[in-house]
């Protein structure tokens, strides 16, 4: 008969500890989205904490980067849910998703910058913002709003490249409203049709 473990369960983190942990992750995202080579000391400066506080929550850069990666996944999932990908014609759903993703400038910076720290291709399927993108594209091809002659993988590449262009324009000081309008217009022209077949 197996003996029951007598070890006490790990105590749940306090609300204060959880707020500090989240503040460190937010500071890391803010810092690394501007400078991918920033040190843990730089992140401490942004968060307004000492190194000992950071190390109580994250043993090293890799542990903090893993937490940032997880936060990026969560934000992408939130964007996908807010876009209501199952509603309306396929092209409209794609445009809504891209508009939601454009709101997460720091996350896009971590993905699109040179020597990017975050790679969505390594995310679990259940966490990826584009998990339903293929289905939305197929729906758009069926309902006549997305060009059925374009291969789905090509359409996905076009979507991510135009999202990159929109992120770059926003980063360089372009107006968010104008950038969002340019993104929608360019996507509609690149993958859309004139109306239902």
Coordinates of C-alpha atoms in Angstrom, one line a residue:
X1 CA 0.0 0.0 0.0
X2 CA 1.4 3.4 -1.0
X3 CA 2.1 5.8 1.8
X4 CA 0.4 9.1 1.7
X5 CA 2.6 12.1 1.4
X6 CA 2.8 14.1 4.6
X7 CA 4.3 17.1 2.9
X8 CA 2.3 20.3 3.3
X9 CA 0.9 21.8 0.1
X10 CA 2.6 24.8 -1.4
X11 CA 1.0 27.9 0.1
X12 CA -0.9 30.1 -2.4
X13 CA 0.9 33.3 -3.2
X14 CA -0.4 36.4 -1.4
X15 CA -2.2 39.1 -3.3
X16 CA 0.7 41.4 -2.8
X17 CA 3.2 38.8 -4.1
X18 CA 1.0 38.2 -7.1
X19 CA 0.8 42.0 -7.8
X20 CA 4.6 42.2 -7.6
X21 CA 5.1 39.3 -9.9
X22 CA 2.7 40.8 -12.4
X23 CA 4.4 44.2 -12.2
X24 CA 7.7 42.5 -13.0
X25 CA 6.3 40.8 -16.0
X26 CA 4.7 44.1 -17.2
X27 CA 8.0 45.9 -16.7
X28 CA 9.8 43.1 -18.7
X29 CA 7.4 43.4 -21.6
X30 CA 7.7 47.2 -21.6
X31 CA 11.5 47.1 -21.5
X32 CA 12.1 44.2 -23.9
X33 CA 9.6 45.5 -26.4
X34 CA 11.9 48.5 -26.8
X35 CA 15.3 46.8 -26.2
X36 CA 15.5 43.0 -26.6
X37 CA 19.0 43.0 -25.0
X38 CA 17.9 44.9 -21.8
X39 CA 19.2 43.4 -18.6
X40 CA 17.4 42.2 -15.5
X41 CA 18.7 45.4 -13.9
X42 CA 17.1 47.5 -16.5
X43 CA 13.8 45.7 -15.8
X44 CA 14.2 46.3 -12.1
X45 CA 14.6 50.0 -12.8
X46 CA 11.4 50.0 -14.9
X47 CA 9.5 48.2 -12.2
X48 CA 11.0 50.3 -9.4
X49 CA 12.3 47.2 -7.4
X50 CA 15.6 45.7 -6.3
X51 CA 17.3 42.7 -7.8
X52 CA 16.5 40.6 -4.7
X53 CA 12.7 41.2 -5.2
X54 CA 13.0 40.1 -8.8
X55 CA 14.9 37.0 -7.9
X56 CA 12.3 36.1 -5.3
X57 CA 9.9 35.7 -8.2
X58 CA 12.1 34.7 -11.1
X59 CA 15.4 32.7 -10.7
X60 CA 16.9 34.1 -13.9
X61 CA 16.3 35.7 -17.3
X62 CA 15.0 32.4 -18.8
X63 CA 12.3 32.1 -16.1
X64 CA 11.2 35.7 -16.6
X65 CA 11.1 35.3 -20.3
X66 CA 9.0 32.1 -20.0
X67 CA 6.5 34.2 -17.9
X68 CA 6.5 36.9 -20.5
X69 CA 5.9 34.3 -23.2
X70 CA 2.9 33.0 -21.3
X71 CA 1.5 36.5 -20.8
X72 CA 1.8 37.1 -24.6
X73 CA -0.1 33.9 -25.2
X74 CA -2.9 35.0 -22.9
X75 CA -3.1 38.4 -24.5
X76 CA -3.4 36.8 -27.9
X77 CA -6.1 34.5 -26.7
X78 CA -8.0 37.5 -25.3
X79 CA -7.7 39.3 -28.6
X80 CA -9.1 36.2 -30.4
X81 CA -12.0 36.0 -28.1
X82 CA -12.8 39.7 -28.4
X83 CA -12.8 39.5 -32.1
X84 CA -15.7 37.0 -32.1
X85 CA -14.2 34.9 -34.9
X86 CA -17.4 32.8 -35.3
X87 CA -19.6 35.8 -36.1
X88 CA -20.4 37.1 -39.5
X89 CA -18.6 36.7 -42.9
X90 CA -15.1 35.3 -42.8
X91 CA -13.4 38.5 -44.1
X92 CA -15.0 40.6 -41.4
X93 CA -13.8 38.2 -38.8
X94 CA -10.3 38.3 -40.1
X95 CA -10.4 42.2 -40.0
X96 CA -11.7 42.2 -36.5
X97 CA -9.0 39.8 -35.3
X98 CA -6.3 42.0 -36.9
X99 CA -7.7 45.1 -35.3
X100 CA -7.7 43.5 -31.9
X101 CA -4.1 42.2 -32.3
X102 CA -3.0 45.7 -33.3
X103 CA -4.0 46.9 -29.9
X104 CA -1.2 44.8 -28.3
X105 CA 1.7 46.9 -29.5
X106 CA 4.2 45.5 -26.9
X107 CA 3.3 41.9 -27.7
X108 CA 3.8 42.6 -31.4
X109 CA 7.1 44.3 -30.7
X110 CA 8.3 41.2 -28.8
X111 CA 7.3 39.0 -31.8
X112 CA 8.2 41.2 -34.8
X113 CA 11.4 42.9 -33.7
X114 CA 14.9 41.8 -34.8
X115 CA 16.1 39.0 -32.6
X116 CA 12.5 38.5 -31.4
X117 CA 12.2 37.1 -27.9
X118 CA 8.7 35.6 -28.5
X119 CA 7.8 33.0 -31.2
X120 CA 4.1 32.2 -31.5
X121 CA 5.0 29.1 -33.6
X122 CA 6.2 27.5 -30.3
X123 CA 2.9 28.1 -28.5
X124 CA 0.5 25.3 -27.7
X125 CA -2.4 25.1 -30.2
X126 CA -4.9 25.9 -27.5
X127 CA -3.2 29.2 -26.7
X128 CA -2.6 30.6 -30.2
X129 CA -4.5 33.6 -31.4
X130 CA -4.6 32.2 -34.9
X131 CA -5.9 28.8 -33.8
X132 CA -9.2 29.5 -35.5
X133 CA -7.7 31.6 -38.3
X134 CA -7.6 28.8 -40.8
X135 CA -11.3 28.0 -40.1
X136 CA -12.2 31.7 -40.5
X137 CA -10.3 31.8 -43.8
X138 CA -12.1 28.7 -45.0
X139 CA -15.5 30.2 -44.0
X140 CA -14.7 33.3 -45.9
X141 CA -13.7 31.3 -49.0
X142 CA -17.1 29.5 -48.7
X143 CA -19.2 32.6 -48.1
X144 CA -17.5 34.5 -51.0
X145 CA -15.9 37.2 -48.9
X146 CA -12.3 35.8 -49.2
X147 CA -10.8 34.9 -52.6
X148 CA -11.2 31.1 -52.9
X149 CA -8.4 30.9 -55.5
X150 CA -5.8 32.0 -52.9
X151 CA -4.3 29.1 -50.9
X152 CA -5.1 29.3 -47.1
X153 CA -1.4 29.2 -46.1
X154 CA -0.7 32.1 -48.5
X155 CA -3.6 34.1 -47.0
X156 CA -2.3 33.5 -43.5
X157 CA 1.1 34.8 -44.5
X158 CA -0.4 37.9 -46.1
X159 CA -2.3 38.6 -42.9
X160 CA 0.8 38.4 -40.7
X161 CA 2.9 40.4 -43.1
X162 CA 0.3 43.2 -43.3
X163 CA -0.1 43.1 -39.5
X164 CA 3.7 43.5 -39.3
X165 CA 3.5 46.5 -41.6
X166 CA 0.8 48.0 -39.4
X167 CA 2.8 47.4 -36.2
X168 CA 5.8 49.0 -37.8
X169 CA 3.9 52.1 -38.8
X170 CA 2.4 52.5 -35.3
X171 CA 5.8 52.0 -33.8
X172 CA 7.2 54.8 -36.0
X173 CA 4.5 57.3 -34.9
X174 CA 1.7 56.6 -37.3
X175 CA -1.8 57.4 -36.0
X176 CA -3.5 54.3 -34.6
X177 CA -6.8 55.2 -36.3
X178 CA -5.1 55.8 -39.7
X179 CA -3.0 52.6 -39.3
X180 CA -6.0 50.5 -38.5
X181 CA -7.9 51.9 -41.5
X182 CA -4.9 51.2 -43.8
X183 CA -4.6 47.6 -42.4
X184 CA -8.3 46.9 -43.1
X185 CA -8.2 48.4 -46.5
X186 CA -5.0 46.6 -47.5
X187 CA -6.3 43.2 -46.2
X188 CA -9.6 43.6 -47.9
X189 CA -7.9 44.3 -51.2
X190 CA -5.3 41.6 -50.8
X191 CA -7.5 38.6 -49.8
X192 CA -11.1 39.8 -50.3
X193 CA -13.5 39.6 -53.2
X194 CA -16.1 42.1 -54.4
X195 CA -18.9 40.3 -52.7
X196 CA -20.6 36.9 -52.3
X197 CA -20.0 34.6 -55.2

